[in-house]
PDB file of C-alpha atoms and ligand atoms in Angstrom:
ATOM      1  CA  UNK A   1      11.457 -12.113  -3.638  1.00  0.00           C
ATOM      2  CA  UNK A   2      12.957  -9.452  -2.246  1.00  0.00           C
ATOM      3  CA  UNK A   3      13.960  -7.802  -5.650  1.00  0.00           C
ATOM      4  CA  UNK A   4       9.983  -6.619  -5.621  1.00  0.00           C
ATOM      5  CA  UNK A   5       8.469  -7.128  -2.420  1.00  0.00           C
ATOM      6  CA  UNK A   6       9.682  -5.006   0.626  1.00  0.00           C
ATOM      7  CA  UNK A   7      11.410  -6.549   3.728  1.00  0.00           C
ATOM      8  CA  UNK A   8       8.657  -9.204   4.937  1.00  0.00           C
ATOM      9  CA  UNK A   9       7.696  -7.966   8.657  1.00  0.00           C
ATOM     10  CA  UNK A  10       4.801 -10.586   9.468  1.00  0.00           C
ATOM     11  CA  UNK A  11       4.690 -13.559  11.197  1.00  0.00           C
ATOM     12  CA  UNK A  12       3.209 -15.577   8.447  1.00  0.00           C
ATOM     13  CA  UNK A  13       4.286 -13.512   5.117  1.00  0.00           C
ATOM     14  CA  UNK A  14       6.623 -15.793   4.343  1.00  0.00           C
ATOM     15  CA  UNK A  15       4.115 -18.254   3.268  1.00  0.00           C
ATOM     16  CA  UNK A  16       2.719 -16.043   0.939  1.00  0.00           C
ATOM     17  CA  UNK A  17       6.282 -15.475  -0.479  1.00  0.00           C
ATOM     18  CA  UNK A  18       7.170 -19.117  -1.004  1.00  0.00           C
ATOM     19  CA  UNK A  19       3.833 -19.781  -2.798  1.00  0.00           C
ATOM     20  CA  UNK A  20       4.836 -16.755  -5.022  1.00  0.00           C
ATOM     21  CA  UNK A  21       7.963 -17.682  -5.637  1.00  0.00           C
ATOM     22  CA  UNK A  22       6.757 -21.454  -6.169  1.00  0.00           C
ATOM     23  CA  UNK A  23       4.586 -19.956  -9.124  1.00  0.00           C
ATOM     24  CA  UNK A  24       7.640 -17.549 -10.173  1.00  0.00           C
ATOM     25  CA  UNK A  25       9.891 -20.786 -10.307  1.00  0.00           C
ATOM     26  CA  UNK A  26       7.540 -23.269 -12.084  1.00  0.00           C
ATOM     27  CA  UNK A  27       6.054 -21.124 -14.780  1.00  0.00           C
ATOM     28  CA  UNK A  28       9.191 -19.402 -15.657  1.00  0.00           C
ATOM     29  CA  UNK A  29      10.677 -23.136 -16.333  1.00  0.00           C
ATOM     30  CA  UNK A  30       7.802 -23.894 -18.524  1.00  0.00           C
ATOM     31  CA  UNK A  31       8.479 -20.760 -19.948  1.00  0.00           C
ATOM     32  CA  UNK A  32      11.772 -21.606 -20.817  1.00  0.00           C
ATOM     33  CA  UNK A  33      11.082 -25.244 -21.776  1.00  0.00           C
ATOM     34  CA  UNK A  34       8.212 -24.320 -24.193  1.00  0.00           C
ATOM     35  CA  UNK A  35      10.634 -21.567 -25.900  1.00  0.00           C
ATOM     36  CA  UNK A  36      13.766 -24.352 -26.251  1.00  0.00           C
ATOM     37  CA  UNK A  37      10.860 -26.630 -27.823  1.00  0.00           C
ATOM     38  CA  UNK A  38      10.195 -24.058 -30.528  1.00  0.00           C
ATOM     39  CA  UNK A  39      13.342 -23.193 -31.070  1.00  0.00           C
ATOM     40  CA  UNK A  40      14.802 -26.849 -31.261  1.00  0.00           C
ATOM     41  CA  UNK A  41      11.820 -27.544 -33.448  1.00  0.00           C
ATOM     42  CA  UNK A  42      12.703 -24.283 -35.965  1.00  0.00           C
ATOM     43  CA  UNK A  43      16.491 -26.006 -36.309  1.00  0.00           C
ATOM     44  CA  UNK A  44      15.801 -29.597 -36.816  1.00  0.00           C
ATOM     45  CA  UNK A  45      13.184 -29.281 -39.359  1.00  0.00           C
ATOM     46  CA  UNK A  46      14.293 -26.580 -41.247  1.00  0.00           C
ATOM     47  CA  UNK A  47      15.571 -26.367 -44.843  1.00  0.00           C
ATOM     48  CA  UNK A  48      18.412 -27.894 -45.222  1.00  0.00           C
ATOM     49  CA  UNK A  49      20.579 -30.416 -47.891  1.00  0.00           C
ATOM     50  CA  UNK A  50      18.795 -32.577 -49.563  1.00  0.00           C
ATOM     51  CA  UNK A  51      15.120 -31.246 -48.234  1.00  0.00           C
ATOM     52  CA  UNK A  52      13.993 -28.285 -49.779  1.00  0.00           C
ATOM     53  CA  UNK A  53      11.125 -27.303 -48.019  1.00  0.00           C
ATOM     54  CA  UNK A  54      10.503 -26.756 -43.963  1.00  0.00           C
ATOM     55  CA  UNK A  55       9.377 -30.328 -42.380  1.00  0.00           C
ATOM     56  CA  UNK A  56       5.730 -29.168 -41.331  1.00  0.00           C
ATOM     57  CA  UNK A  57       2.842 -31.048 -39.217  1.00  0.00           C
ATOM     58  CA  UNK A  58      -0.502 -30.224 -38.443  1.00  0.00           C
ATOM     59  CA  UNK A  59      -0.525 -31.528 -34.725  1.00  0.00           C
ATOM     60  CA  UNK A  60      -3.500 -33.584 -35.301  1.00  0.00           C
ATOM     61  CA  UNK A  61      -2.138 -37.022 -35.066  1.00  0.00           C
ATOM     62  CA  UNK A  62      -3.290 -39.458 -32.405  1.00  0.00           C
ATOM     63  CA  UNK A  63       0.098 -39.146 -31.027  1.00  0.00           C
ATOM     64  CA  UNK A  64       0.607 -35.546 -31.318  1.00  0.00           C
ATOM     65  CA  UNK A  65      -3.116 -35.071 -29.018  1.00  0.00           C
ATOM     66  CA  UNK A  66      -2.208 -37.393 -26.719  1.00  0.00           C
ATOM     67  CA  UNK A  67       1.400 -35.809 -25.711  1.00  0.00           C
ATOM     68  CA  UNK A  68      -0.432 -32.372 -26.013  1.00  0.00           C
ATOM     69  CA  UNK A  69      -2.836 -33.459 -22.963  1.00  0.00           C
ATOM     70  CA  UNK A  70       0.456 -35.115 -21.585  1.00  0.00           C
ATOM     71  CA  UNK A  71       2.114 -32.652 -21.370  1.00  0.00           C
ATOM     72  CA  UNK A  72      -1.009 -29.876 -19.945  1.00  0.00           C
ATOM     73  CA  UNK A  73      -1.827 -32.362 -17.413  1.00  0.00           C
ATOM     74  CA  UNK A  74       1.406 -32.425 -16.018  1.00  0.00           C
ATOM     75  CA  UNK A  75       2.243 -28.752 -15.999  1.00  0.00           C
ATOM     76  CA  UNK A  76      -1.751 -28.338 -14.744  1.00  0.00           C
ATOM     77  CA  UNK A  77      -1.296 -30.392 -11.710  1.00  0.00           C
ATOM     78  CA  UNK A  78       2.796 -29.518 -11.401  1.00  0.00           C
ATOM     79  CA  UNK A  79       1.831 -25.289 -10.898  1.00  0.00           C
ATOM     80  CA  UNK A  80      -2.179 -25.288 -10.681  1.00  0.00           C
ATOM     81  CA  UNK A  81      -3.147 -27.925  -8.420  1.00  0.00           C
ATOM     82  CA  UNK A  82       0.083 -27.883  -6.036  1.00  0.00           C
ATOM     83  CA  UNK A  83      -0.245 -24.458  -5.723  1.00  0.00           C
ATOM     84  CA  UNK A  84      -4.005 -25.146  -4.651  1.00  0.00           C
ATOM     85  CA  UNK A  85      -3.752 -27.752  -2.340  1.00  0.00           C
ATOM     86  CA  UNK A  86      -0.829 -25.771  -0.839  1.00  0.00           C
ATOM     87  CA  UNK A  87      -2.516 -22.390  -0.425  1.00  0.00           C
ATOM     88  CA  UNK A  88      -5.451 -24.301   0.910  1.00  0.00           C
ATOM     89  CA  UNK A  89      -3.299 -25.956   3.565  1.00  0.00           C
ATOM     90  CA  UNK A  90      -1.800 -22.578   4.742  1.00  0.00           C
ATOM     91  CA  UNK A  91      -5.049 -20.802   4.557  1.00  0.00           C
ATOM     92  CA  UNK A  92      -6.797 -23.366   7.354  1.00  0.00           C
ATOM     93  CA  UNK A  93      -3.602 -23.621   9.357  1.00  0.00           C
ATOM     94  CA  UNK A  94      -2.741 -19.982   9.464  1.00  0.00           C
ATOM     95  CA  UNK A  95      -4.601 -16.984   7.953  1.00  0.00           C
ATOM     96  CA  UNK A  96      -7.724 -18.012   8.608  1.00  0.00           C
ATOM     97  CA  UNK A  97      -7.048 -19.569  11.753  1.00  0.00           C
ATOM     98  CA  UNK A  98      -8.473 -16.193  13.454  1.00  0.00           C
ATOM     99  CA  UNK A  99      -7.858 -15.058  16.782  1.00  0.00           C
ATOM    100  CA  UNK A 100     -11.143 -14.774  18.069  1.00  0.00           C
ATOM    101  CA  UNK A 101     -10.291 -17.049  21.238  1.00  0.00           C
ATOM    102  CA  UNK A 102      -6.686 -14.656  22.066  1.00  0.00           C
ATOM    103  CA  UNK A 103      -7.242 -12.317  24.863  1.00  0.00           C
ATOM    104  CA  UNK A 104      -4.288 -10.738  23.405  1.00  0.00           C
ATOM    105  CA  UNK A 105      -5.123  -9.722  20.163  1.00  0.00           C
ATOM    106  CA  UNK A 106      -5.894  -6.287  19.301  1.00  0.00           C
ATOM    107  CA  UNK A 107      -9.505  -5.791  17.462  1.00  0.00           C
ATOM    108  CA  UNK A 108      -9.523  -3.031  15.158  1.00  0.00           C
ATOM    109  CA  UNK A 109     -12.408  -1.940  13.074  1.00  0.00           C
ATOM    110  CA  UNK A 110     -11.167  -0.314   9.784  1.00  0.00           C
ATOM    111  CA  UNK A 111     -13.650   1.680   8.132  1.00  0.00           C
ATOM    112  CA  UNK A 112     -12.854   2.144   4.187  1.00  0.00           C
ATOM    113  CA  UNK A 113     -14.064   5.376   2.544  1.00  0.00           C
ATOM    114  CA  UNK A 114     -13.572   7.762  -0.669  1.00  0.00           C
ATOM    115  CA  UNK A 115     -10.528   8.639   0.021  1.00  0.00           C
ATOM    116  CA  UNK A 116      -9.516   7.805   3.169  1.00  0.00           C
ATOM    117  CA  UNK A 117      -9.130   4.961   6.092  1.00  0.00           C
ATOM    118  CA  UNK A 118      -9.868   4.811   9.688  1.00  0.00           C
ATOM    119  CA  UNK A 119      -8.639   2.840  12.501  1.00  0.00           C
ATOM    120  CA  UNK A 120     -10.663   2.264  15.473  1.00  0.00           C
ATOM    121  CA  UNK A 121      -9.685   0.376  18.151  1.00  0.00           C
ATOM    122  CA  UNK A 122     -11.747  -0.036  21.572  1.00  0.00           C
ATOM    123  CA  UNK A 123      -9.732   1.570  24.653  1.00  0.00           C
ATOM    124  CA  UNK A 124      -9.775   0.811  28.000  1.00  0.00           C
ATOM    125  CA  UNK A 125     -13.585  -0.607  28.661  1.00  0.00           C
ATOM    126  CA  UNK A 126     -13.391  -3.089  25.600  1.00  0.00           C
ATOM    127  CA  UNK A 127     -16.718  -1.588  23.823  1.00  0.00           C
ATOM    128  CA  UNK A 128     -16.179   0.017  20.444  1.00  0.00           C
ATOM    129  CA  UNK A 129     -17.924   3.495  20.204  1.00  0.00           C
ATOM    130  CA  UNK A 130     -17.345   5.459  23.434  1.00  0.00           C
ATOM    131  CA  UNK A 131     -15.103   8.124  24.476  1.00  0.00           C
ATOM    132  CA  UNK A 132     -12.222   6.450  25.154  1.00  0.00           C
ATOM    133  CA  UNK A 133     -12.037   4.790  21.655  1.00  0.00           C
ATOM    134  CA  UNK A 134      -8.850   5.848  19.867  1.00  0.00           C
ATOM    135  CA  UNK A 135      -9.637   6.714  16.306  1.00  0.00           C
ATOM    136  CA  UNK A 136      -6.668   7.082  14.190  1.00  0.00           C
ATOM    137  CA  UNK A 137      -6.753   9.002  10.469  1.00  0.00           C
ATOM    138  CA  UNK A 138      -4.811   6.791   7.777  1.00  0.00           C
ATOM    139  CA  UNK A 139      -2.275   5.328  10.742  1.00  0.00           C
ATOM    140  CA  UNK A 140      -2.427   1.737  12.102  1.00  0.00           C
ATOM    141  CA  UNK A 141      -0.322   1.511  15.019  1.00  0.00           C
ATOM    142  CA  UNK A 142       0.146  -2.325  16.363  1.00  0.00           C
ATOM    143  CA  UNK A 143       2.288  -3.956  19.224  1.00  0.00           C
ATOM    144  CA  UNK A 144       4.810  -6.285  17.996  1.00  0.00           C
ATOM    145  CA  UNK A 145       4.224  -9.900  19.121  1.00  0.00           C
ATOM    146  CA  UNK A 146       0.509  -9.859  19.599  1.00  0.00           C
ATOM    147  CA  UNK A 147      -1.779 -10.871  16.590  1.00  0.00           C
ATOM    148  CA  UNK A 148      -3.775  -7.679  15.200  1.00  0.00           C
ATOM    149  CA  UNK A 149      -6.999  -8.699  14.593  1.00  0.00           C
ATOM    150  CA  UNK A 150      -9.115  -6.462  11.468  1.00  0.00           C
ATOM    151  CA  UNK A 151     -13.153  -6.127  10.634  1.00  0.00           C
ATOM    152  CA  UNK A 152     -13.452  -4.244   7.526  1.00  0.00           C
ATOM    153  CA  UNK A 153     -16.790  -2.132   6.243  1.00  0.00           C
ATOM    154  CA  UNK A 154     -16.495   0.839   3.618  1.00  0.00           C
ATOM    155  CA  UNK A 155     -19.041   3.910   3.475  1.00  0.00           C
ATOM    156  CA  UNK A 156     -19.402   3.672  -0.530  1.00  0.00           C
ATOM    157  CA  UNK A 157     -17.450   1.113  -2.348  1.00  0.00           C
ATOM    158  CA  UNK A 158     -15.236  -0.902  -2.480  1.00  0.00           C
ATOM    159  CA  UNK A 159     -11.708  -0.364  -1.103  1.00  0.00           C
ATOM    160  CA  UNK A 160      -8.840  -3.092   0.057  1.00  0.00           C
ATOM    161  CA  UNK A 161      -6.343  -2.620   2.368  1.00  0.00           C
ATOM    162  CA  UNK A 162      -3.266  -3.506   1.458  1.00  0.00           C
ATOM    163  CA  UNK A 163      -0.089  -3.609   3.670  1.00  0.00           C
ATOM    164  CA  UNK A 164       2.846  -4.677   1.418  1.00  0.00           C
ATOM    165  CA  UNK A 165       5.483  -5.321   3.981  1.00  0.00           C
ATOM    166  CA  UNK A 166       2.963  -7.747   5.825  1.00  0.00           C
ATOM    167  CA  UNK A 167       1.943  -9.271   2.383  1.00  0.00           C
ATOM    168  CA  UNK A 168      -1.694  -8.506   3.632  1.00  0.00           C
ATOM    169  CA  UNK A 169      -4.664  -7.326   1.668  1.00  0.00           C
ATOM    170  CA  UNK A 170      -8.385  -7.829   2.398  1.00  0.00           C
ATOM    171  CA  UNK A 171     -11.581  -5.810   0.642  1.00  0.00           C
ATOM    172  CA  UNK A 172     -13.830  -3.631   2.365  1.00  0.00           C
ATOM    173  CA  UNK A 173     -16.969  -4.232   1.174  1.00  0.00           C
ATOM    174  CA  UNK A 174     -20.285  -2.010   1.475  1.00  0.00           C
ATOM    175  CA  UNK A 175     -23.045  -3.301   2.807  1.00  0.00           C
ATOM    176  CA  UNK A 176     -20.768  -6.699   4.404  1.00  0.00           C
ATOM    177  CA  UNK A 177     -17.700  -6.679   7.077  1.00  0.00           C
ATOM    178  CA  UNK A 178     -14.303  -8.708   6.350  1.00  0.00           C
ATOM    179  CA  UNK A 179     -11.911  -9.611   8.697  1.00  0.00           C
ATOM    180  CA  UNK A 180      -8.317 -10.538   8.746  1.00  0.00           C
ATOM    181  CA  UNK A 181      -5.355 -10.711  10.708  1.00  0.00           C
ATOM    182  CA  UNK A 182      -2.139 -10.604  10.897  1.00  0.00           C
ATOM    183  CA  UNK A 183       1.102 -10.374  13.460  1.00  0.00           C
ATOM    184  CA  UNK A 184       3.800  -8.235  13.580  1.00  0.00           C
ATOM    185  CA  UNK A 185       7.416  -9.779  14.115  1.00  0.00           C
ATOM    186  CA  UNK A 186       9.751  -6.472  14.054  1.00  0.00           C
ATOM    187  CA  UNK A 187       9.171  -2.524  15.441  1.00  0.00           C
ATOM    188  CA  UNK A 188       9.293  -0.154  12.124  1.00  0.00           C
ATOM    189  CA  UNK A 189       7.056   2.078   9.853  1.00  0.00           C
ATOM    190  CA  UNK A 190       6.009   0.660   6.430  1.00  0.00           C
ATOM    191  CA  UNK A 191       3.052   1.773   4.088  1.00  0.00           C
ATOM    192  CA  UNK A 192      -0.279   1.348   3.913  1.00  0.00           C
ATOM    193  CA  UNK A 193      -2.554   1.653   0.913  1.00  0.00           C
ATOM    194  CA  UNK A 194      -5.549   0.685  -1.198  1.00  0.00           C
ATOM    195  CA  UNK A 195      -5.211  -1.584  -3.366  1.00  0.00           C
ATOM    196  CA  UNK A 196      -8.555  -1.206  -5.279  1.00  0.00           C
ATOM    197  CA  UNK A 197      -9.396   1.311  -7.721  1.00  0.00           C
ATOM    198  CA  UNK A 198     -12.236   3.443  -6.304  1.00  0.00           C
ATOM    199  CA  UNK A 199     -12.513   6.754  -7.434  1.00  0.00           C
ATOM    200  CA  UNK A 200     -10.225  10.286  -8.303  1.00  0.00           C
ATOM    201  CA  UNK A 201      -8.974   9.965  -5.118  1.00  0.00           C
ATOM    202  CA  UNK A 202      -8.314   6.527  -5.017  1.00  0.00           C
ATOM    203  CA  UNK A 203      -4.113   7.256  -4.796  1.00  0.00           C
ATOM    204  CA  UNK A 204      -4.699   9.457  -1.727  1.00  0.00           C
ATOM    205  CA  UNK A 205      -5.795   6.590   0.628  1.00  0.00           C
ATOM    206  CA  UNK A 206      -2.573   5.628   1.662  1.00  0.00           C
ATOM    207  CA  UNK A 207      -0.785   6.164   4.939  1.00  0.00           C
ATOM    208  CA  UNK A 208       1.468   4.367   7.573  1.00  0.00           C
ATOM    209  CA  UNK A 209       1.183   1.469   9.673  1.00  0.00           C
ATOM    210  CA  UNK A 210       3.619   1.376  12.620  1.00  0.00           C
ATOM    211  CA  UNK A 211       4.716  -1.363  14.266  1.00  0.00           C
ATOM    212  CA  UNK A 212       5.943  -0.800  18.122  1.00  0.00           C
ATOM    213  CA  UNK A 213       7.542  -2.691  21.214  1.00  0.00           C
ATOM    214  CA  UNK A 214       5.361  -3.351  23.800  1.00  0.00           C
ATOM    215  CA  UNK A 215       6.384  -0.363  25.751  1.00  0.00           C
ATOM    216  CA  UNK A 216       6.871   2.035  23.348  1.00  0.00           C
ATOM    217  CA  UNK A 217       3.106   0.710  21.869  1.00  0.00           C
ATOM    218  CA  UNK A 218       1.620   0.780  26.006  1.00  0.00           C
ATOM    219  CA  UNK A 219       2.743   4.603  25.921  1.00  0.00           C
ATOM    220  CA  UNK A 220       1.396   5.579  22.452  1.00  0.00           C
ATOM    221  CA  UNK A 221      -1.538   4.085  23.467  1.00  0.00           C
ATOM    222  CA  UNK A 222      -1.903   6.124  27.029  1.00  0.00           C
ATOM    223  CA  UNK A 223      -0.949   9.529  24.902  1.00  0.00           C
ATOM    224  CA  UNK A 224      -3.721   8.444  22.183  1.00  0.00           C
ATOM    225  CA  UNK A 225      -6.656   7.426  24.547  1.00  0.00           C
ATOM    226  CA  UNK A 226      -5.775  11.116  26.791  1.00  0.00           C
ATOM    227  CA  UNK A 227      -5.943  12.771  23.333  1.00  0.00           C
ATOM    228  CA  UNK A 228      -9.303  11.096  22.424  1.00  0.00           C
ATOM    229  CA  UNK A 229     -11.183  11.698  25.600  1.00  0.00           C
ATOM    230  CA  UNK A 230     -10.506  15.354  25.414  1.00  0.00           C
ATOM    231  CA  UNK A 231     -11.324  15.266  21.830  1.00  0.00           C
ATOM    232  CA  UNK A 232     -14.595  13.080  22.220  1.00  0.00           C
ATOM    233  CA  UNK A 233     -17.979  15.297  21.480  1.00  0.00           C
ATOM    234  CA  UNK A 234     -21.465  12.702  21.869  1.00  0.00           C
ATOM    235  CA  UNK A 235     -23.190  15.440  19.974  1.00  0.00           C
ATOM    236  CA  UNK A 236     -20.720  15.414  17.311  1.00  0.00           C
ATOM    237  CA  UNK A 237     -21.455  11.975  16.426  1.00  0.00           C
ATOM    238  CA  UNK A 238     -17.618  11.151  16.652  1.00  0.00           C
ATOM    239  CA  UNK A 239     -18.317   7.531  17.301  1.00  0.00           C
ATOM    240  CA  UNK A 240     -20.579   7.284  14.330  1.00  0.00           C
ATOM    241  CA  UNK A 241     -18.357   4.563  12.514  1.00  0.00           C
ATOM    242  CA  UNK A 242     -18.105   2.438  15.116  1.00  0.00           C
ATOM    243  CA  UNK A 243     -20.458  -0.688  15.159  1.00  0.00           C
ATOM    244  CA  UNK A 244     -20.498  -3.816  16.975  1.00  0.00           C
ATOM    245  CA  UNK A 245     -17.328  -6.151  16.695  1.00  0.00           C
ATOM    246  CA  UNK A 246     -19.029  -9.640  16.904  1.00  0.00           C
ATOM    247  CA  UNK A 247     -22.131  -8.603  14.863  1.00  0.00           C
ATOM    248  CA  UNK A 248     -20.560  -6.557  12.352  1.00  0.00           C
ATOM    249  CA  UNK A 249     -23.618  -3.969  12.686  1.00  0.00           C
TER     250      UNK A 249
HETATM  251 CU1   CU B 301     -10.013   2.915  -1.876  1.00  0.00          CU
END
C-alpha cells in the first residue's frame, strides 16, 4: 500500500490498510479470473476445422443460472460480506472505541469553514472558550503516544477532515458535531486537508498536522498558551467557536 498511501503514522492505520489491500487483492483476482474466462471462452469456441461458425449460447439454461448465482454468491460473500463483518469488528474494537474515559487524551474541537480549519484545544483550566484556549489556524499539533481525541462542527457546509498519513477522515457537518480519534505512533509533519468538495476555495483548506515528543509537544504547548493569553480580547469575541465538549453546543 505504500505505492499510494504515505508512510502510515497511526496507531490503528494499519487496519484500514489491510482491509484496503484485502479489497485490492480479492477484486483484482476476480478481475483476472473473469478476463481468463472470456478469453478461454473466445479460443475454445471459436471457428475452427470442421465448425464453421462461433459455438454461441444464450446463458439461459437451468445450468448456466444456477452457476451464474454460484459463482456471485461466492465472490459476494468472499469480498462483500468478509470485508463487512471485518470492518465491523475493527470499528467496535478500535475506532470507535473512543476515549472518553482517558485522562490522557487530548480533546480538540475542530471547527470546519469556507475555506479554512481551526483547532481548539482547552489549556490549562480544562474549559473550552477562555483565554487560555490555544486556537491554532490550519495546524494540528498532537503529542505522540496519547490518543487525540476530535469533535467536529462546520460554519456552512460540509467539510471532512482528512489526514492521509493517519488514514483518518471524518465530516463536519452543519448543524451536528462528529467525533473521532486517533493516536499518533511517530514525531513528524504530514498534511492535512479536506476531503469534501465545498466551494472555490475548497483546495485552500489544507495545512499541517504535527506530531511531537512529549517534551518537545509540553514546550509548544507553554509557547502557544503564553501567545494566546496575550492575544485573547473578550470583546473581540475570540472564543466565539468554541462550544461545549460533552454537549456539542
Ligand atoms: Cu472544506
Amino acid at each position: 500500500m505504500h505505492i499510494v498511501l504515505p508512510r502510515d503514522l497511526s496507531l490503528d492505520g494499519h487496519l484500514v490498510d489491510r482491509a484496503l489491500g484485502y479489497l485490492t487483492v480479492t477484486s483484482s483476482i476476480a478481475f483476472v479470473t473473469a478476463l481468463g474466462v472470456m478469453l478461454a471462452s473466445l479460443i475454445l469456441h471459436r471457428a475452427r476445422a470442421g465448425r464453421t461458425w462461433a459455438q454461441h449460447t444464450h446463458g439461459n439454461r437451468r445450468r448456466d443460472r444456477a452457476l451464474t448465482f454460484a459463482v456471485a454468491l461466492i465472490l459476494f460473500v468472499g469480498i462483500d460480506v468478509t470485508l463487512a463483518l471485518r470492518a465491523n469488528r475493527e470499528l467496535d474494537a478500535h475506532f470507535w472505541r473512543y476515549p472518553d474515559q482517558d485522562p490522557r487524551a487530548l480533546h480538540v474541537e475542530v471547527t470546519g469553514r469556507q475555506w479554512a480549519w481551526s483547532f481548539r484545544t482547552a489549556g490549562p483550566d480544562g474549559r473550552f472558550g477562555t483565554a487560555d484556549d490555544v486556537v491554532t489556524l490550519n495546524e494540528l499539533d498532537v503529542p505522540v503516544g496519547r490518543p487525540v481525541y476530535l469533535k467536529l462542527r462546520s460554519r456552512d457546509v460540509v467539510h471532512s477532515l482528512y489526514l492521509p498519513s493517519f488514514r483518518f477522515k471524518i465530516d463536519a457537518i452543519p448543524g451536528s458535531t462528529t467525533r473521532a480519534w486517533f493516536q499518533a505512533v511517530a514525531p513528524g509533519r504530514s498534511e492535512l486537508g479536506c476531503a469534501q468538495h465545498c466551494g472555490i476555495g475548497h483546495t485552500r483548506m489544507r495545512g499541517d498536522l504535527v506530531a511531537r515528543e512529549h517534551a518537545d509537544y509540553e514546550a509548544w504547548l507553554a509557547r502557544a498558551e503564553t501567545e494566546s493569553r496575550l492575544r485573547f480580547d473578550a470583546r473581540a469575541g475570540s472564543a466565539a467557536d468554541a462550544w461545549d465538549w460533552e454537549t456539542g453546543r
